[in-house]
mmCIF file of C-alpha atoms in Angstrom:
data_model
loop_
_atom_site.group_PDB
_atom_site.id
_atom_site.type_symbol
_atom_site.label_atom_id
_atom_site.label_comp_id
_atom_site.label_asym_id
_atom_site.label_seq_id
_atom_site.Cartn_x
_atom_site.Cartn_y
_atom_site.Cartn_z
ATOM 1 C CA UNK M 1 4.011 5.881 -17.462
ATOM 2 C CA UNK M 2 4.683 5.923 -14.395
ATOM 3 C CA UNK M 3 6.240 2.883 -12.570
ATOM 4 C CA UNK M 4 7.868 1.611 -9.376
ATOM 5 C CA UNK M 5 9.235 -2.272 -9.680
ATOM 6 C CA UNK M 6 10.936 -4.096 -7.339
ATOM 7 C CA UNK M 7 12.918 -6.795 -9.598
ATOM 8 C CA UNK M 8 12.581 -9.449 -8.044
ATOM 9 C CA UNK M 9 9.063 -11.173 -6.597
ATOM 10 C CA UNK M 10 10.875 -13.425 -4.472
ATOM 11 C CA UNK M 11 13.893 -14.040 -3.000
ATOM 12 C CA UNK M 12 15.271 -16.778 -0.464
ATOM 13 C CA UNK M 13 18.042 -16.463 1.670
ATOM 14 C CA UNK M 14 18.939 -18.290 5.076
ATOM 15 C CA UNK M 15 18.836 -16.660 8.513
ATOM 16 C CA UNK M 16 20.933 -14.661 9.514
ATOM 17 C CA UNK M 17 22.186 -13.508 6.122
ATOM 18 C CA UNK M 18 21.864 -10.121 4.647
ATOM 19 C CA UNK M 19 18.324 -9.873 2.554
ATOM 20 C CA UNK M 20 18.725 -7.135 -0.142
ATOM 21 C CA UNK M 21 15.609 -5.730 -2.266
ATOM 22 C CA UNK M 22 15.848 -3.858 -4.651
ATOM 23 C CA UNK M 23 12.976 -0.168 -5.407
ATOM 24 C CA UNK M 24 13.433 1.304 -8.877
ATOM 25 C CA UNK M 25 11.394 4.182 -10.384
ATOM 26 C CA UNK M 26 10.755 5.342 -13.812
ATOM 27 C CA UNK M 27 9.004 9.151 -15.093
ATOM 28 C CA UNK M 28 8.622 10.563 -12.412
ATOM 29 C CA UNK M 29 11.541 11.865 -9.371
ATOM 30 C CA UNK M 30 9.560 11.694 -6.245
ATOM 31 C CA UNK M 31 9.894 13.418 -2.758
ATOM 32 C CA UNK M 32 10.215 9.829 -0.648
ATOM 33 C CA UNK M 33 9.955 6.478 -0.475
ATOM 34 C CA UNK M 34 7.992 4.562 1.884
ATOM 35 C CA UNK M 35 8.638 1.126 2.761
ATOM 36 C CA UNK M 36 5.980 -1.675 3.797
ATOM 37 C CA UNK M 37 5.575 -5.318 5.088
ATOM 38 C CA UNK M 38 3.102 -7.381 4.041
ATOM 39 C CA UNK M 39 2.026 -10.463 6.425
ATOM 40 C CA UNK M 40 -0.436 -13.241 3.928
ATOM 41 C CA UNK M 41 -3.931 -12.383 4.736
ATOM 42 C CA UNK M 42 -3.590 -8.714 6.516
ATOM 43 C CA UNK M 43 -2.858 -5.236 5.380
ATOM 44 C CA UNK M 44 0.055 -3.707 4.588
ATOM 45 C CA UNK M 45 2.599 -2.570 7.464
ATOM 46 C CA UNK M 46 4.492 1.025 7.784
ATOM 47 C CA UNK M 47 7.900 0.660 8.261
ATOM 48 C CA UNK M 48 10.498 2.893 6.913
ATOM 49 C CA UNK M 49 10.020 6.348 5.000
ATOM 50 C CA UNK M 50 13.191 8.521 3.356
ATOM 51 C CA UNK M 51 13.135 11.806 1.243
ATOM 52 C CA UNK M 52 14.643 12.479 -1.092
ATOM 53 C CA UNK M 53 16.913 14.837 0.544
ATOM 54 C CA UNK M 54 17.953 12.328 2.750
ATOM 55 C CA UNK M 55 21.174 8.916 1.652
ATOM 56 C CA UNK M 56 20.634 6.597 4.272
ATOM 57 C CA UNK M 57 18.150 6.246 7.122
ATOM 58 C CA UNK M 58 18.132 2.939 10.107
ATOM 59 C CA UNK M 59 15.350 1.356 12.145
ATOM 60 C CA UNK M 60 17.151 -1.788 14.507
ATOM 61 C CA UNK M 61 18.261 -4.257 11.329
ATOM 62 C CA UNK M 62 16.247 -2.139 8.395
ATOM 63 C CA UNK M 63 18.406 0.038 6.014
ATOM 64 C CA UNK M 64 16.394 2.191 3.562
ATOM 65 C CA UNK M 65 18.792 3.745 0.973
ATOM 66 C CA UNK M 66 17.687 6.568 -1.626
ATOM 67 C CA UNK M 67 19.588 6.944 -4.575
ATOM 68 C CA UNK M 68 18.640 10.065 -7.373
ATOM 69 C CA UNK M 69 20.495 9.250 -9.921
ATOM 70 C CA UNK M 70 20.381 5.600 -10.425
ATOM 71 C CA UNK M 71 16.090 5.720 -9.791
ATOM 72 C CA UNK M 72 16.204 3.030 -7.179
ATOM 73 C CA UNK M 73 15.651 2.780 -3.273
ATOM 74 C CA UNK M 74 17.556 -0.961 -1.708
ATOM 75 C CA UNK M 75 15.818 -1.839 1.393
ATOM 76 C CA UNK M 76 18.116 -4.365 3.272
ATOM 77 C CA UNK M 77 17.731 -6.883 6.812
ATOM 78 C CA UNK M 78 20.725 -7.377 8.709
ATOM 79 C CA UNK M 79 20.764 -10.689 10.529
ATOM 80 C CA UNK M 80 17.675 -11.727 8.897
ATOM 81 C CA UNK M 81 15.243 -13.876 10.898
ATOM 82 C CA UNK M 82 12.310 -16.146 9.589
ATOM 83 C CA UNK M 83 10.669 -14.212 11.351
ATOM 84 C CA UNK M 84 11.326 -11.195 8.679
ATOM 85 C CA UNK M 85 10.274 -13.323 5.781
ATOM 86 C CA UNK M 86 6.965 -11.712 4.627
ATOM 87 C CA UNK M 87 5.866 -9.451 1.031
ATOM 88 C CA UNK M 88 8.456 -6.220 1.503
ATOM 89 C CA UNK M 89 6.475 -2.934 -0.492
ATOM 90 C CA UNK M 90 8.250 0.569 -1.587
ATOM 91 C CA UNK M 91 5.310 3.173 -2.586
ATOM 92 C CA UNK M 92 5.741 6.744 -3.584
ATOM 93 C CA UNK M 93 4.288 9.878 -3.936
ATOM 94 C CA UNK M 94 2.588 10.563 -7.521
ATOM 95 C CA UNK M 95 1.497 13.991 -7.668
ATOM 96 C CA UNK M 96 -2.001 13.181 -6.738
ATOM 97 C CA UNK M 97 -1.762 9.606 -5.263
ATOM 98 C CA UNK M 98 0.211 6.967 -4.545
ATOM 99 C CA UNK M 99 2.341 4.225 -6.602
ATOM 100 C CA UNK M 100 2.735 0.492 -5.172
ATOM 101 C CA UNK M 101 5.048 -1.623 -5.919
ATOM 102 C CA UNK M 102 3.893 -5.915 -6.983
ATOM 103 C CA UNK M 103 6.532 -6.554 -3.695
ATOM 104 C CA UNK M 104 9.258 -9.221 -3.404
ATOM 105 C CA UNK M 105 8.118 -11.809 -1.326
ATOM 106 C CA UNK M 106 11.206 -12.648 1.052
ATOM 107 C CA UNK M 107 11.715 -16.038 2.450
ATOM 108 C CA UNK M 108 14.472 -16.578 5.216
ATOM 109 C CA UNK M 109 15.303 -20.028 5.855
ATOM 110 C CA UNK M 110 16.680 -21.118 9.579
ATOM 111 C CA UNK D 1 -7.612 1.902 19.583
ATOM 112 C CA UNK D 2 -8.771 -0.265 17.409
ATOM 113 C CA UNK D 3 -7.150 1.887 13.847
ATOM 114 C CA UNK D 4 -9.058 0.567 10.646
ATOM 115 C CA UNK D 5 -11.730 -1.899 10.284
ATOM 116 C CA UNK D 6 -13.480 -2.813 7.076
ATOM 117 C CA UNK D 7 -16.732 -5.127 6.889
ATOM 118 C CA UNK D 8 -17.192 -7.163 5.390
ATOM 119 C CA UNK D 9 -13.771 -9.482 5.562
ATOM 120 C CA UNK D 10 -15.621 -11.918 2.836
ATOM 121 C CA UNK D 11 -17.979 -11.329 0.025
ATOM 122 C CA UNK D 12 -18.891 -13.479 -3.183
ATOM 123 C CA UNK D 13 -21.215 -11.280 -5.163
ATOM 124 C CA UNK D 14 -22.500 -12.128 -9.138
ATOM 125 C CA UNK D 15 -22.165 -9.958 -11.907
ATOM 126 C CA UNK D 16 -23.942 -7.195 -11.881
ATOM 127 C CA UNK D 17 -24.995 -7.017 -8.285
ATOM 128 C CA UNK D 18 -24.709 -3.587 -6.022
ATOM 129 C CA UNK D 19 -22.413 -3.690 -2.593
ATOM 130 C CA UNK D 20 -20.809 -1.498 -0.389
ATOM 131 C CA UNK D 21 -18.071 -1.740 1.481
ATOM 132 C CA UNK D 22 -17.426 -0.294 5.084
ATOM 133 C CA UNK D 23 -14.344 0.996 6.286
ATOM 134 C CA UNK D 24 -13.661 3.238 9.573
ATOM 135 C CA UNK D 25 -11.137 5.124 11.452
ATOM 136 C CA UNK D 26 -10.827 5.913 15.275
ATOM 137 C CA UNK D 27 -7.579 7.373 14.972
ATOM 138 C CA UNK D 28 -8.148 11.286 13.916
ATOM 139 C CA UNK D 29 -7.221 10.771 10.369
ATOM 140 C CA UNK D 30 -7.781 14.265 7.291
ATOM 141 C CA UNK D 31 -6.865 10.903 5.012
ATOM 142 C CA UNK D 32 -8.033 7.444 3.758
ATOM 143 C CA UNK D 33 -8.258 5.913 0.691
ATOM 144 C CA UNK D 34 -9.245 3.257 -0.783
ATOM 145 C CA UNK D 35 -6.661 0.347 -2.418
ATOM 146 C CA UNK D 36 -7.563 -2.690 -4.375
ATOM 147 C CA UNK D 37 -4.430 -5.557 -4.595
ATOM 148 C CA UNK D 38 -4.072 -8.345 -7.231
ATOM 149 C CA UNK D 39 -2.006 -10.720 -7.543
ATOM 150 C CA UNK D 40 0.970 -9.578 -9.435
ATOM 151 C CA UNK D 41 -0.090 -5.664 -9.880
ATOM 152 C CA UNK D 42 0.343 -4.554 -6.599
ATOM 153 C CA UNK D 43 -1.839 -2.026 -4.495
ATOM 154 C CA UNK D 44 -3.562 0.362 -6.877
ATOM 155 C CA UNK D 45 -4.920 3.242 -5.490
ATOM 156 C CA UNK D 46 -8.970 2.964 -6.516
ATOM 157 C CA UNK D 47 -10.039 6.847 -4.416
ATOM 158 C CA UNK D 48 -8.918 8.595 -1.975
ATOM 159 C CA UNK D 49 -9.976 11.428 0.502
ATOM 160 C CA UNK D 50 -7.500 14.701 1.629
ATOM 161 C CA UNK D 51 -10.065 15.845 4.296
ATOM 162 C CA UNK D 52 -14.351 15.022 5.733
ATOM 163 C CA UNK D 53 -16.057 16.695 2.933
ATOM 164 C CA UNK D 54 -13.922 15.832 -0.206
ATOM 165 C CA UNK D 55 -13.173 13.253 -2.615
ATOM 166 C CA UNK D 56 -10.477 12.578 -5.523
ATOM 167 C CA UNK D 57 -10.125 9.689 -8.490
ATOM 168 C CA UNK D 58 -7.024 7.636 -7.861
ATOM 169 C CA UNK D 59 -5.066 5.350 -10.647
ATOM 170 C CA UNK D 60 -8.202 3.122 -11.671
ATOM 171 C CA UNK D 61 -11.904 4.515 -10.086
ATOM 172 C CA UNK D 62 -13.677 3.287 -13.155
ATOM 173 C CA UNK D 63 -16.854 1.293 -11.581
ATOM 174 C CA UNK D 64 -15.891 2.455 -8.362
ATOM 175 C CA UNK D 65 -17.779 5.245 -6.065
ATOM 176 C CA UNK D 66 -17.116 6.766 -2.723
ATOM 177 C CA UNK D 67 -18.436 7.911 0.549
ATOM 178 C CA UNK D 68 -16.785 10.255 3.114
ATOM 179 C CA UNK D 69 -20.041 10.479 5.524
ATOM 180 C CA UNK D 70 -17.348 11.649 8.502
ATOM 181 C CA UNK D 71 -13.993 11.475 9.791
ATOM 182 C CA UNK D 72 -13.799 8.071 11.034
ATOM 183 C CA UNK D 73 -16.418 6.466 7.869
ATOM 184 C CA UNK D 74 -15.122 5.419 3.817
ATOM 185 C CA UNK D 75 -17.123 3.355 2.282
ATOM 186 C CA UNK D 76 -16.907 2.080 -1.609
ATOM 187 C CA UNK D 77 -19.997 1.070 -3.078
ATOM 188 C CA UNK D 78 -19.869 -1.207 -6.152
ATOM 189 C CA UNK D 79 -23.034 -0.003 -8.175
ATOM 190 C CA UNK D 80 -22.715 -3.340 -10.918
ATOM 191 C CA UNK D 81 -20.061 -5.405 -9.676
ATOM 192 C CA UNK D 82 -17.660 -6.735 -12.332
ATOM 193 C CA UNK D 83 -15.878 -10.203 -12.500
ATOM 194 C CA UNK D 84 -12.326 -7.983 -13.261
ATOM 195 C CA UNK D 85 -13.337 -6.638 -9.596
ATOM 196 C CA UNK D 86 -12.426 -9.158 -8.301
ATOM 197 C CA UNK D 87 -9.934 -8.244 -5.894
ATOM 198 C CA UNK D 88 -8.946 -7.782 -1.646
ATOM 199 C CA UNK D 89 -9.283 -4.389 -1.433
ATOM 200 C CA UNK D 90 -7.957 -1.762 1.221
ATOM 201 C CA UNK D 91 -8.504 0.321 2.628
ATOM 202 C CA UNK D 92 -5.904 2.734 4.966
ATOM 203 C CA UNK D 93 -5.808 5.949 6.817
ATOM 204 C CA UNK D 94 -3.166 8.618 7.311
ATOM 205 C CA UNK D 95 -2.758 11.295 9.460
ATOM 206 C CA UNK D 96 -1.923 15.055 7.492
ATOM 207 C CA UNK D 97 -4.090 14.511 4.423
ATOM 208 C CA UNK D 98 -1.855 14.422 2.262
ATOM 209 C CA UNK D 99 0.167 11.402 0.263
ATOM 210 C CA UNK D 100 3.911 12.254 2.813
ATOM 211 C CA UNK D 101 1.922 10.635 5.568
ATOM 212 C CA UNK D 102 3.176 7.166 6.768
ATOM 213 C CA UNK D 103 -1.049 5.116 5.654
ATOM 214 C CA UNK D 104 -2.202 2.537 8.428
ATOM 215 C CA UNK D 105 -4.207 -0.128 7.114
ATOM 216 C CA UNK D 106 -7.836 -2.356 7.425
ATOM 217 C CA UNK D 107 -7.113 -5.598 7.459
ATOM 218 C CA UNK D 108 -8.828 -6.471 4.025
ATOM 219 C CA UNK D 109 -12.027 -7.223 1.770
ATOM 220 C CA UNK D 110 -11.484 -10.382 0.273
ATOM 221 C CA UNK D 111 -14.252 -10.016 -3.077
ATOM 222 C CA UNK D 112 -15.382 -12.863 -5.328
ATOM 223 C CA UNK D 113 -17.813 -11.986 -8.357
ATOM 224 C CA UNK D 114 -18.686 -14.248 -10.247
#
């Protein structure tokens, strides 16, 4: 089956450090991947989209990479802050629908 | 701009009851989507509508029906609710009617089926 997996259910880091979240996919090569942020009790909010022909994309303190050989995307938050604490979801196109990972819950401790 | 709105916010049903979840968007988007989110499973697509007048099944359509009433509104109906349908339901909309678009999500409806 075509899966998208986020390896860590939870990640705890210290304020100021770089958080790195991983998204792996199998059995299908998506044309792009998206990353979303979700706060408790709220709907996901779009952060970044990266296409298969882009190796890296940045937005402020966020950076996403897309490695089609490893079938993996990495999501980095540099100089992390307690306000970055949330669940982060990756998603990929899947022909006629979207598949989301289960998410990684990031906690940034002051 | 309200974005994507969903009603109700919370609902408790008994097994076998029916209900309709309502969704509306004011961003003039062509595509709209219904997802369910369960612990440890992530978001799963139930149905989507790439444009007004069209609907298609997603990953988990069984037990649900949808109606794209007009460009703004997309409803999800449970004809005979089952405990397995206890979940948080999210509606989303996107611009061009393809999955390459950013999706904008509503606040969710938390449904419990007893």
